[in-house]
Amino acid sequence: MLVLFETAAGYAIFKVLDEQKLQQVDSLWKEFETPEKANKIVKLKHFEKFQDTTEALAAATALVEGKMGKTLKKVLKKVVAKEAHEQLAITDAKLGGVIKDKLNLSCVHSPAVAELMRGIRTQMEGLITGLPPREISAMSLGLAHSLSRYKLKFSPDKVDTMIVQAISLLDDLDKELNNYIMRCREWYGWHFPELGKVITDNMAYCKTIRKIGARTNVATTDLSEVLPEEVEAEVRLAAEISMGTEVSEEDISNIIHLCDQVIEISEYRTQLYDYLKNRMMAIAPNLTVMVGELVGARLISHAGSLLNLAKHPASTVQILGAEKALFRALKTRRDTPKYGLIYHASMVGQTTAKNKGKISRMLAAKTSLAIRYDALGENTTTEMAIENRAKLEVRLRHLEEKGIRRISGSGKALARADKYQHKSDVKLYDPSGDSTLPTVAKKRKIEEVEEAEEEDKPVEVKAKKAKKEMPTEEAEETETHKKKKKKKKKQEEEEAEMEEEEAVAGPAEVTTEKKKKKKEKKVEPEEEEVIPTEETTEKKKKKKKKVKEEEGQ
């Protein structure tokens, strides 16, 4: 039996001298306790050394992927093919299948072979002659580094771990700066409390303290480099009437030292931000264009790496950072959050509260495309991100102007938006419910009487008209139609006034009196309108009598 053993220096092929001992798997390790015992079990037959690291890397990557490299194929053809009747012991079963297919050699992979390989590895320095131990360790270390770089597809410009560290440090610096500035304001506030109200900017506050020191030095120091003229005048005025306590020079020196620390940290923070900006543009330019440097870096940091972030769908990118709220909403069966870290993007921030959910969803969809393009694409152009951002801005403008276009059809027709009418929730008190008088019954009776009178009138008129001539009948009919229309209009107007007064009026008695007066007014015009018809008929009769008398004379 032959054994194929891979090392960082090259391929080694051993000949098994005593195959019977391989059957005792549990006690096989005892045969490799010393190099002398190991030489009794196996013997080196051939060693093929790698020429350089690139060849070693190519051979190692081929073995990792379960393929047969050129060097291995050459060795097997030179050594093993001559003794084709013997079996070849290997560590990887997948590689054994490839060797069997291509070279028609029988390969063996079993627990005994694995134990044998472990024994050979422990006594490798004694079994393989011509290789010093230091050289083997150096070659194995170099191959390990090369292999890890190949696995990661190493490129110094594409290391996103630097972004993760930079954004974490930036957040830590912000927290420390806030703590330091708060402590500085509180500490110096005992000596000069009015200065904190006059100077709101933290950096200007620290620089002013470092410049003036004690409060008494304000009159003699020039603050034109740090503060504008108006603020400088206010500081001088406040120093003269300050209510602060006196402090020693040692206290002032410690406060100034703290101010120096604040200024140094803030300067380092600006430098770190510029570094992060450049790294983001190098590693994820499209993501930076879509959401900005800080938000993009926080998304990468939250996902762990750019590649992990590229594996997330758009819906996950949208709520990344709001996991706590998401699981709380699912637990309590309420609405899930609409946005996470993406909320801090400039595009979401400039929208109204009503459209923030829609814009964050659309931005997440385009951002996920940009992330995949950055992580897996070969080009580093930002054309795609610029185009998608322009589309989102157009969409945002449509939403803000309430010009939401229809998705189906030609897309030219605007969606109908009903006019908003504000309905007040304030309810007025209806006093008519307090009255015990039957106001509704009286109203109904009066309406019934009026309807009966209206029905009777046209019948009387028709009876009188039958005696008259044809032209007079047509004229009277037109007059009666006009009168009816006038009556109906008046009745409708009066009823509307009645309803308004009922809703507004206070006590029920006042309303009933007003109703009675209006009813009397209604009855009077009806009587006045009937009288002229009777007068016209009497006049006509008199005229006829006069005509007859004249004819008789």
Coordinates of C-alpha atoms in Angstrom, one line a residue:
M1 CA 0.0 0.0 0.0
L2 CA 1.2 3.5 -0.9
V3 CA 0.3 6.6 1.1
L4 CA -0.1 10.1 -0.4
F5 CA 0.9 12.8 2.2
E6 CA 0.6 16.5 1.5
T7 CA 2.9 19.1 3.2
A8 CA 3.5 22.8 2.8
A9 CA 6.9 21.9 1.2
G10 CA 5.6 19.4 -1.3
Y11 CA 4.0 16.0 -1.9
A12 CA 5.4 12.9 -0.2
I13 CA 4.6 9.3 -1.1
F14 CA 5.3 6.6 1.5
K15 CA 5.4 2.8 1.2
V16 CA 3.6 0.9 4.1
L17 CA 6.0 -1.9 5.3
D18 CA 3.7 -3.7 7.7
E19 CA 0.0 -3.6 6.6
Q20 CA -1.2 -5.9 9.3
K21 CA -0.6 -3.3 12.0
L22 CA -3.0 -1.0 10.2
Q23 CA -5.8 -3.3 11.3
Q24 CA -5.2 -2.4 14.9
V25 CA -6.5 1.2 14.7
D26 CA -6.7 1.8 18.5
S27 CA -3.0 0.9 19.1
L28 CA -1.6 2.3 15.9
W29 CA -0.4 5.5 17.6
K30 CA 2.0 3.5 19.7
E31 CA 4.0 2.6 16.5
F32 CA 4.7 6.3 15.9
E33 CA 6.0 7.3 19.3
T34 CA 9.6 7.6 18.1
P35 CA 11.1 8.1 14.6
E36 CA 12.7 4.6 14.7
K37 CA 9.4 2.9 15.3
A38 CA 7.8 5.0 12.5
N39 CA 10.5 4.0 10.0
K40 CA 9.5 0.4 10.7
I41 CA 5.9 1.0 9.6
V42 CA 6.4 3.4 6.6
K43 CA 9.2 4.4 4.4
L44 CA 9.6 7.5 2.1
K45 CA 9.5 6.5 -1.5
H46 CA 9.4 9.9 -3.3
F47 CA 9.2 13.6 -2.3
E48 CA 8.2 16.2 -4.9
K49 CA 9.2 19.7 -3.5
F50 CA 7.3 22.9 -4.6
Q51 CA 9.5 25.4 -6.4
D52 CA 7.8 28.5 -5.0
T53 CA 4.9 29.8 -2.9
T54 CA 2.6 30.3 -5.9
E55 CA 3.0 26.6 -6.9
A56 CA 2.3 25.6 -3.3
L57 CA -0.8 27.9 -3.2
A58 CA -2.1 26.4 -6.5
A59 CA -1.7 22.9 -5.1
A60 CA -3.3 23.7 -1.8
T61 CA -6.3 25.5 -3.4
A62 CA -6.8 22.5 -5.7
L63 CA -6.8 20.1 -2.7
V64 CA -9.3 22.4 -0.8
E65 CA -11.7 22.3 -3.7
G66 CA -11.3 18.6 -4.2
K67 CA -9.5 18.8 -7.5
M68 CA -6.2 17.3 -8.8
G69 CA -3.5 19.9 -9.6
K70 CA -0.8 19.6 -12.2
T71 CA 2.0 18.8 -9.7
L72 CA 0.0 16.0 -8.1
K73 CA -0.9 14.5 -11.5
K74 CA 2.7 14.5 -12.5
V75 CA 3.8 12.8 -9.2
L76 CA 1.1 10.1 -9.4
K77 CA 2.0 9.3 -13.1
K78 CA 5.7 9.1 -12.3
V79 CA 5.6 7.0 -9.1
V80 CA 2.2 5.4 -8.5
A81 CA 1.3 4.4 -12.0
K82 CA 4.3 2.0 -12.1
E83 CA 2.8 0.1 -9.2
A84 CA -0.8 0.2 -10.3
H85 CA -1.6 -3.1 -8.5
E86 CA -1.1 -1.4 -5.1
Q87 CA -3.8 0.8 -3.4
L88 CA -3.2 4.4 -2.6
A89 CA -4.2 5.7 0.8
I90 CA -5.5 9.3 0.8
T91 CA -7.1 11.8 3.3
D92 CA -9.9 13.2 1.1
A93 CA -12.5 10.8 -0.3
K94 CA -13.5 13.4 -2.9
L95 CA -10.0 13.6 -4.3
G96 CA -9.8 9.8 -4.3
G97 CA -12.8 9.7 -6.7
V98 CA -11.1 12.2 -9.0
I99 CA -7.8 10.2 -9.1
K100 CA -9.7 7.0 -9.8
D101 CA -11.6 8.5 -12.7
K102 CA -8.6 10.1 -14.3
L103 CA -5.7 7.7 -13.6
N104 CA -7.6 4.5 -12.9
L105 CA -5.9 3.9 -9.5
S106 CA -7.7 2.3 -6.6
C107 CA -7.8 4.7 -3.6
V108 CA -8.5 3.9 0.1
H109 CA -10.0 6.1 2.7
S110 CA -10.8 4.6 6.1
P111 CA -10.3 5.4 9.9
A112 CA -7.1 3.3 9.8
V113 CA -5.7 5.6 7.0
A114 CA -6.7 8.7 9.0
E115 CA -4.8 7.4 12.1
L116 CA -1.8 6.5 9.9
M117 CA -1.8 10.1 8.5
R118 CA -1.9 11.5 12.0
G119 CA 1.1 9.3 13.0
I120 CA 3.1 10.4 9.9
R121 CA 2.4 14.1 10.7
T122 CA 3.8 13.7 14.2
Q123 CA 7.0 12.2 12.9
M124 CA 7.2 14.2 9.7
E125 CA 10.7 15.7 10.4
G126 CA 12.2 12.2 10.9
L127 CA 10.5 10.5 8.0
I128 CA 11.1 13.2 5.4
T129 CA 14.9 13.7 5.0
G130 CA 16.6 16.8 3.5
L131 CA 14.1 19.3 5.0
P132 CA 15.2 21.2 8.2
P133 CA 12.4 21.9 10.7
R134 CA 12.8 25.7 10.4
E135 CA 12.3 25.6 6.7
I136 CA 9.1 23.4 7.0
S137 CA 7.6 25.8 9.6
A138 CA 8.4 28.9 7.4
M139 CA 6.9 27.3 4.3
S140 CA 3.8 26.2 6.2
L141 CA 3.3 29.8 7.6
G142 CA 3.8 31.4 4.2
L143 CA 1.3 28.9 2.6
A144 CA -1.3 29.6 5.4
H145 CA -1.1 33.3 4.8
S146 CA -1.4 32.9 1.0
L147 CA -4.3 30.5 1.3
S148 CA -6.2 32.7 3.7
R149 CA -5.7 35.7 1.3
Y150 CA -6.9 33.6 -1.6
K151 CA -10.0 32.4 0.3
L152 CA -10.9 36.0 1.2
K153 CA -10.0 37.2 -2.3
F154 CA -7.8 39.7 -0.5
S155 CA -7.6 43.2 -1.7
P156 CA -6.4 46.0 0.6
D157 CA -8.9 48.5 -1.0
K158 CA -11.8 46.2 -0.3
V159 CA -11.4 45.6 3.5
D160 CA -14.7 46.5 5.1
T161 CA -13.4 45.7 8.6
M162 CA -11.7 49.1 8.6
I163 CA -15.1 50.7 8.1
V164 CA -16.7 48.7 10.9
Q165 CA -13.9 49.7 13.3
A166 CA -13.9 53.4 12.2
I167 CA -17.7 53.9 12.6
S168 CA -17.6 52.2 16.0
L169 CA -14.7 54.4 17.1
L170 CA -16.6 57.5 15.8
D171 CA -19.6 56.7 17.9
D172 CA -17.4 56.1 21.0
L173 CA -15.7 59.5 20.4
D174 CA -19.0 61.2 20.2
K175 CA -20.1 59.8 23.5
E176 CA -16.8 60.7 25.2
L177 CA -16.8 64.2 23.7
N178 CA -20.3 64.8 25.1
N179 CA -19.3 63.6 28.5
Y180 CA -16.1 65.7 28.6
I181 CA -17.9 68.9 27.4
M182 CA -20.7 68.4 29.9
R183 CA -18.1 68.0 32.7
C184 CA -16.2 71.0 31.5
R185 CA -19.3 73.2 31.4
E186 CA -20.3 72.1 34.9
W187 CA -16.8 72.5 36.3
Y188 CA -16.1 76.0 34.9
G189 CA -19.7 77.0 35.6
W190 CA -19.0 77.3 39.3
H191 CA -16.4 80.0 38.5
F192 CA -18.1 81.8 35.5
P193 CA -21.7 80.5 35.1
E194 CA -22.8 83.3 32.7
L195 CA -20.3 82.2 30.0
G196 CA -22.2 78.9 29.3
K197 CA -25.4 80.9 28.4
V198 CA -23.5 83.4 26.2
I199 CA -21.5 80.8 24.2
T200 CA -23.5 77.9 23.0
D201 CA -20.9 76.3 20.7
N202 CA -18.9 73.7 22.6
M203 CA -15.6 74.2 20.7
A204 CA -15.8 78.0 21.0
Y205 CA -16.5 77.5 24.8
C206 CA -13.4 75.4 25.3
K207 CA -11.2 77.7 23.3
T208 CA -12.4 80.7 25.2
I209 CA -11.7 79.0 28.6
R210 CA -8.2 78.1 27.4
K211 CA -7.7 81.7 26.2
I212 CA -8.9 83.6 29.3
G213 CA -8.3 81.2 32.2
A214 CA -9.7 83.0 35.2
R215 CA -12.7 85.2 35.0
T216 CA -10.7 88.3 36.0
N217 CA -8.5 88.1 32.9
V218 CA -11.4 88.7 30.5
A219 CA -10.9 92.5 30.4
T220 CA -7.2 92.2 29.4
T221 CA -7.4 89.2 26.9
D222 CA -8.2 89.5 23.2
L223 CA -10.9 87.1 22.1
S224 CA -11.3 88.3 18.5
E225 CA -9.7 85.1 17.2
V226 CA -12.2 82.8 18.9
L227 CA -15.4 84.8 19.2
P228 CA -17.2 87.5 17.1
E229 CA -17.3 91.1 18.3
E230 CA -20.9 91.0 19.6
V231 CA -20.4 87.8 21.7
E232 CA -17.0 89.1 22.9
A233 CA -18.8 92.3 24.2
E234 CA -21.4 90.1 26.0
V235 CA -18.7 88.0 27.6
R236 CA -16.9 91.1 28.9
L237 CA -20.1 92.5 30.3
A238 CA -21.0 89.2 32.0
A239 CA -17.6 88.9 33.5
E240 CA -18.0 92.2 35.4
I241 CA -21.3 91.2 37.0
S242 CA -20.7 87.5 37.4
M243 CA -22.1 85.6 40.4
G244 CA -19.5 82.8 40.2
T245 CA -17.3 81.6 43.1
E246 CA -13.5 82.2 43.3
V247 CA -11.3 79.2 42.4
S248 CA -7.6 78.6 42.7
E249 CA -5.0 78.6 39.9
E250 CA -4.6 74.8 40.2
D251 CA -8.3 74.3 39.5
I252 CA -8.1 76.6 36.5
S253 CA -5.1 74.7 35.1
N254 CA -6.9 71.4 35.4
I255 CA -10.0 72.8 33.6
I256 CA -7.7 74.2 30.8
H257 CA -6.1 70.7 30.5
L258 CA -9.6 69.2 30.1
C259 CA -10.4 71.8 27.4
D260 CA -7.2 70.8 25.6
Q261 CA -8.3 67.2 25.7
V262 CA -11.7 68.1 24.2
I263 CA -10.1 70.1 21.4
E264 CA -7.7 67.3 20.5
I265 CA -10.4 64.7 20.5
S266 CA -12.7 66.8 18.3
E267 CA -9.8 67.4 15.8
Y268 CA -9.1 63.7 15.7
R269 CA -12.8 63.1 15.2
T270 CA -12.9 65.3 12.1
Q271 CA -9.8 63.5 10.8
L272 CA -11.4 60.1 11.4
Y273 CA -14.6 61.2 9.6
D274 CA -12.6 62.2 6.5
Y275 CA -10.8 58.8 6.6
L276 CA -14.2 57.0 6.9
K277 CA -15.6 59.1 4.0
N278 CA -12.6 58.1 1.7
R279 CA -12.9 54.4 2.7
M280 CA -16.6 54.3 2.0
M281 CA -16.1 55.9 -1.4
A282 CA -13.5 53.3 -2.2
I283 CA -15.3 50.2 -0.9
A284 CA -19.1 51.0 -1.3
P285 CA -19.4 54.1 -3.6
N286 CA -23.0 53.3 -4.7
L287 CA -24.2 52.8 -1.1
T288 CA -22.5 56.1 -0.1
V289 CA -24.4 58.0 -2.9
M290 CA -27.7 56.5 -1.9
V291 CA -27.7 56.9 1.9
G292 CA -24.5 58.8 2.8
E293 CA -21.2 57.8 4.5
L294 CA -22.4 57.5 8.1
V295 CA -25.6 55.5 7.4
G296 CA -23.9 53.3 4.9
A297 CA -21.1 52.5 7.4
R298 CA -23.6 51.8 10.2
L299 CA -25.4 49.4 7.9
I300 CA -22.2 47.5 7.1
S301 CA -21.2 47.5 10.8
H302 CA -24.6 46.1 11.8
A303 CA -24.6 43.4 9.2
G304 CA -20.9 42.5 10.0
S305 CA -19.5 42.9 6.5
L306 CA -20.5 44.3 3.0
L307 CA -21.0 40.7 1.7
N308 CA -23.3 39.8 4.6
L309 CA -25.3 43.1 3.9
A310 CA -25.5 42.2 0.2
K311 CA -27.2 38.9 1.2
H312 CA -30.0 40.7 3.0
P313 CA -33.3 41.4 1.1
A314 CA -34.5 45.0 0.8
S315 CA -37.2 44.5 3.5
T316 CA -34.4 43.5 6.0
V317 CA -32.2 46.5 5.0
Q318 CA -35.3 48.8 5.6
I319 CA -35.7 47.8 9.3
L320 CA -32.0 46.9 10.0
G321 CA -31.3 48.4 13.5
A322 CA -34.9 48.2 14.7
E323 CA -34.9 44.5 15.7
K324 CA -36.1 45.3 19.2
A325 CA -39.1 47.2 18.0
L326 CA -39.9 44.5 15.4
F327 CA -40.0 41.6 17.8
R328 CA -41.9 43.7 20.4
A329 CA -44.5 44.5 17.7
L330 CA -44.7 40.9 16.6
K331 CA -45.1 39.8 20.2
T332 CA -47.9 42.3 21.0
R333 CA -49.5 41.9 17.5
R334 CA -49.1 45.6 16.6
D335 CA -47.8 47.4 13.6
T336 CA -44.2 46.6 12.7
P337 CA -41.6 49.4 12.4
K338 CA -41.3 51.1 8.9
Y339 CA -37.6 52.0 9.2
G340 CA -34.4 51.4 11.2
L341 CA -31.0 52.9 10.6
I342 CA -32.2 54.0 7.1
Y343 CA -34.3 56.7 8.9
H344 CA -31.2 58.8 9.3
A345 CA -30.6 59.0 5.5
S346 CA -31.0 62.5 4.1
M347 CA -33.8 61.5 1.7
V348 CA -36.0 60.1 4.5
G349 CA -35.3 63.1 6.7
Q350 CA -36.5 65.7 4.2
T351 CA -39.9 64.1 3.7
T352 CA -43.1 64.7 5.6
A353 CA -44.1 62.3 8.4
K354 CA -46.9 61.0 6.1
N355 CA -44.6 59.8 3.4
K356 CA -41.6 58.6 5.5
G357 CA -42.7 55.0 5.3
K358 CA -43.1 54.9 1.5
I359 CA -39.8 56.7 0.9
S360 CA -37.9 54.4 3.3
R361 CA -39.3 51.3 1.5
M362 CA -38.3 52.6 -1.9
L363 CA -34.9 53.8 -0.7
A364 CA -34.3 50.4 0.9
A365 CA -35.1 48.6 -2.4
K366 CA -32.6 50.8 -4.4
T367 CA -30.0 50.6 -1.6
S368 CA -30.0 46.8 -1.6
L369 CA -29.3 46.9 -5.4
A370 CA -26.4 49.4 -4.8
I371 CA -25.0 47.2 -2.0
R372 CA -25.0 44.1 -4.2
Y373 CA -23.4 46.0 -7.1
D374 CA -20.6 47.2 -4.7
A375 CA -20.0 43.8 -3.1
L376 CA -20.2 41.6 -6.1
G377 CA -19.7 43.9 -9.2
E378 CA -16.3 44.4 -10.8
N379 CA -16.9 48.1 -11.8
T380 CA -16.6 50.9 -9.2
T381 CA -18.7 53.5 -11.0
T382 CA -21.6 55.3 -9.3
E383 CA -23.7 55.8 -12.4
M384 CA -26.4 53.3 -11.2
A385 CA -26.7 54.9 -7.8
I386 CA -26.9 58.5 -9.2
E387 CA -29.7 57.3 -11.6
N388 CA -31.7 55.6 -8.9
R389 CA -31.4 58.5 -6.5
A390 CA -32.7 60.9 -9.3
K391 CA -35.7 58.6 -9.7
L392 CA -36.4 58.5 -6.0
E393 CA -36.2 62.3 -5.8
V394 CA -38.7 62.6 -8.7
R395 CA -41.0 60.1 -6.9
L396 CA -40.6 62.1 -3.7
R397 CA -41.6 65.3 -5.5
H398 CA -44.7 63.6 -6.8
L399 CA -45.7 62.4 -3.3
E400 CA -45.1 65.8 -1.8
E401 CA -47.2 67.6 -4.4
K402 CA -50.0 65.0 -4.1
G403 CA -49.6 64.1 -7.7
I404 CA -49.6 60.4 -7.3
R405 CA -49.8 58.8 -10.8
R406 CA -51.6 55.6 -11.6
I407 CA -49.5 52.6 -11.9
S408 CA -51.6 50.8 -14.5
G409 CA -52.6 52.3 -17.9
S410 CA -50.7 55.0 -19.7
G411 CA -49.5 56.6 -16.5
K412 CA -50.5 60.1 -17.7
A413 CA -53.8 60.3 -15.8
L414 CA -53.7 61.7 -12.3
A415 CA -55.3 59.7 -9.5
R416 CA -58.5 61.4 -8.2
A417 CA -58.0 62.9 -4.8
D418 CA -61.2 63.9 -3.0
K419 CA -61.2 67.4 -1.5
Y420 CA -60.5 67.4 2.2
Q421 CA -63.3 68.7 4.3
H422 CA -62.6 69.2 8.0
K423 CA -65.4 67.8 10.1
S424 CA -65.5 69.3 13.6
D425 CA -66.0 66.8 16.5
V426 CA -67.7 69.5 18.6
K427 CA -71.4 68.7 19.2
L428 CA -74.0 71.4 20.0
Y429 CA -76.6 70.9 22.7
D430 CA -80.1 70.5 21.3
P431 CA -82.5 72.2 23.7
S432 CA -85.6 70.9 21.9
G433 CA -85.2 67.6 23.7
D434 CA -86.0 69.3 27.1
S435 CA -89.5 70.4 26.0
T436 CA -92.5 68.2 27.0
L437 CA -94.9 70.0 24.6
P438 CA -95.9 68.1 21.5
T439 CA -94.3 70.5 19.0
V440 CA -93.9 67.9 16.3
A441 CA -97.7 67.0 16.3
K442 CA -98.7 70.6 15.8
K443 CA -96.4 71.1 13.0
R444 CA -97.8 68.1 11.2
K445 CA -101.4 69.3 11.7
I446 CA -100.6 72.7 10.3
E447 CA -98.9 71.1 7.3
E448 CA -101.9 68.9 6.7
V449 CA -104.3 71.9 6.8
E450 CA -102.2 73.8 4.3
E451 CA -102.1 70.9 1.9
A452 CA -105.9 70.5 2.1
E453 CA -106.3 74.2 1.3
E454 CA -104.0 74.0 -1.6
E455 CA -106.0 71.0 -3.0
D456 CA -109.4 72.9 -2.6
K457 CA -108.3 76.1 -4.4
P458 CA -107.6 74.8 -7.9
V459 CA -111.0 73.0 -7.9
E460 CA -112.9 76.3 -7.2
V461 CA -111.0 78.2 -9.8
K462 CA -111.7 75.5 -12.4
A463 CA -115.5 75.6 -11.7
K464 CA -115.5 79.4 -12.2
K465 CA -113.4 79.2 -15.3
A466 CA -115.8 76.8 -17.1
K467 CA -118.2 79.7 -17.7
K468 CA -115.6 81.9 -19.3
E469 CA -114.3 82.1 -22.8
M470 CA -111.2 80.1 -24.1
P471 CA -108.6 82.9 -24.2
T472 CA -109.4 84.0 -20.6
E473 CA -109.0 80.4 -19.3
E474 CA -105.5 80.1 -20.8
A475 CA -104.3 83.4 -19.3
E476 CA -105.7 82.4 -15.8
E477 CA -104.0 79.0 -15.9
T478 CA -100.6 80.6 -16.5
E479 CA -101.2 83.0 -13.6
T480 CA -102.2 80.2 -11.3
H481 CA -99.0 78.2 -12.2
K482 CA -96.8 81.1 -11.3
K483 CA -98.6 81.7 -8.1
K484 CA -98.2 78.0 -7.1
K485 CA -94.4 78.2 -7.8
K486 CA -94.2 81.3 -5.6
K487 CA -96.1 79.6 -2.8
K488 CA -93.8 76.6 -2.8
K489 CA -90.7 78.7 -2.8
K490 CA -92.0 80.7 0.2
Q491 CA -93.0 77.6 2.0
E492 CA -89.5 76.0 1.5
E493 CA -87.8 79.2 2.7
E494 CA -90.0 79.4 5.8
E495 CA -89.5 75.7 6.7
A496 CA -85.7 76.2 6.5
E497 CA -85.9 79.2 8.8
M498 CA -88.0 77.2 11.2
E499 CA -85.4 74.4 11.4
E500 CA -82.5 76.9 12.0
E501 CA -84.4 78.6 14.8
E502 CA -85.3 75.3 16.4
A503 CA -81.5 74.3 16.5
V504 CA -80.3 77.6 17.8
A505 CA -83.1 78.8 20.1
G506 CA -83.0 78.3 23.9
P507 CA -86.2 77.5 25.7
A508 CA -89.0 75.5 23.9
E509 CA -91.7 78.1 24.7
V510 CA -90.0 80.8 22.6
T511 CA -89.8 78.4 19.7
T512 CA -93.5 77.5 19.8
E513 CA -94.5 81.2 19.9
K514 CA -92.4 82.0 16.9
K515 CA -93.9 79.0 15.1
K516 CA -97.4 80.3 15.7
K517 CA -96.6 83.7 14.4
K518 CA -95.1 82.3 11.2
K519 CA -98.1 80.0 10.7
E520 CA -100.5 83.0 11.0
K521 CA -98.3 84.8 8.4
K522 CA -98.6 81.8 6.1
V523 CA -102.4 81.7 6.3
E524 CA -102.8 85.5 5.6
P525 CA -101.0 85.6 2.2
E526 CA -103.1 82.6 1.0
E527 CA -106.3 84.5 1.8
E528 CA -105.0 87.6 0.1
E529 CA -104.1 85.6 -3.0
V530 CA -107.6 84.1 -3.3
I531 CA -109.5 87.4 -3.0
P532 CA -108.2 89.0 -6.3
T533 CA -109.6 86.1 -8.3
E534 CA -113.1 86.7 -6.8
E535 CA -112.9 90.4 -7.5
T536 CA -112.0 89.9 -11.2
T537 CA -115.0 87.7 -11.7
E538 CA -117.5 90.3 -10.2
K539 CA -116.1 93.0 -12.4
K540 CA -116.6 90.9 -15.4
K541 CA -120.3 90.3 -14.5
K542 CA -120.9 94.0 -14.1
K543 CA -119.4 94.7 -17.5
K544 CA -121.6 92.2 -19.1
K545 CA -124.8 93.7 -17.5
K546 CA -123.7 97.2 -18.7
V547 CA -123.3 95.9 -22.3
K548 CA -126.8 94.3 -22.2
E549 CA -128.4 97.5 -20.9
E550 CA -126.8 99.5 -23.7
E551 CA -128.0 97.0 -26.3
G552 CA -131.6 97.3 -24.8
Q553 CA -131.6 101.1 -25.1

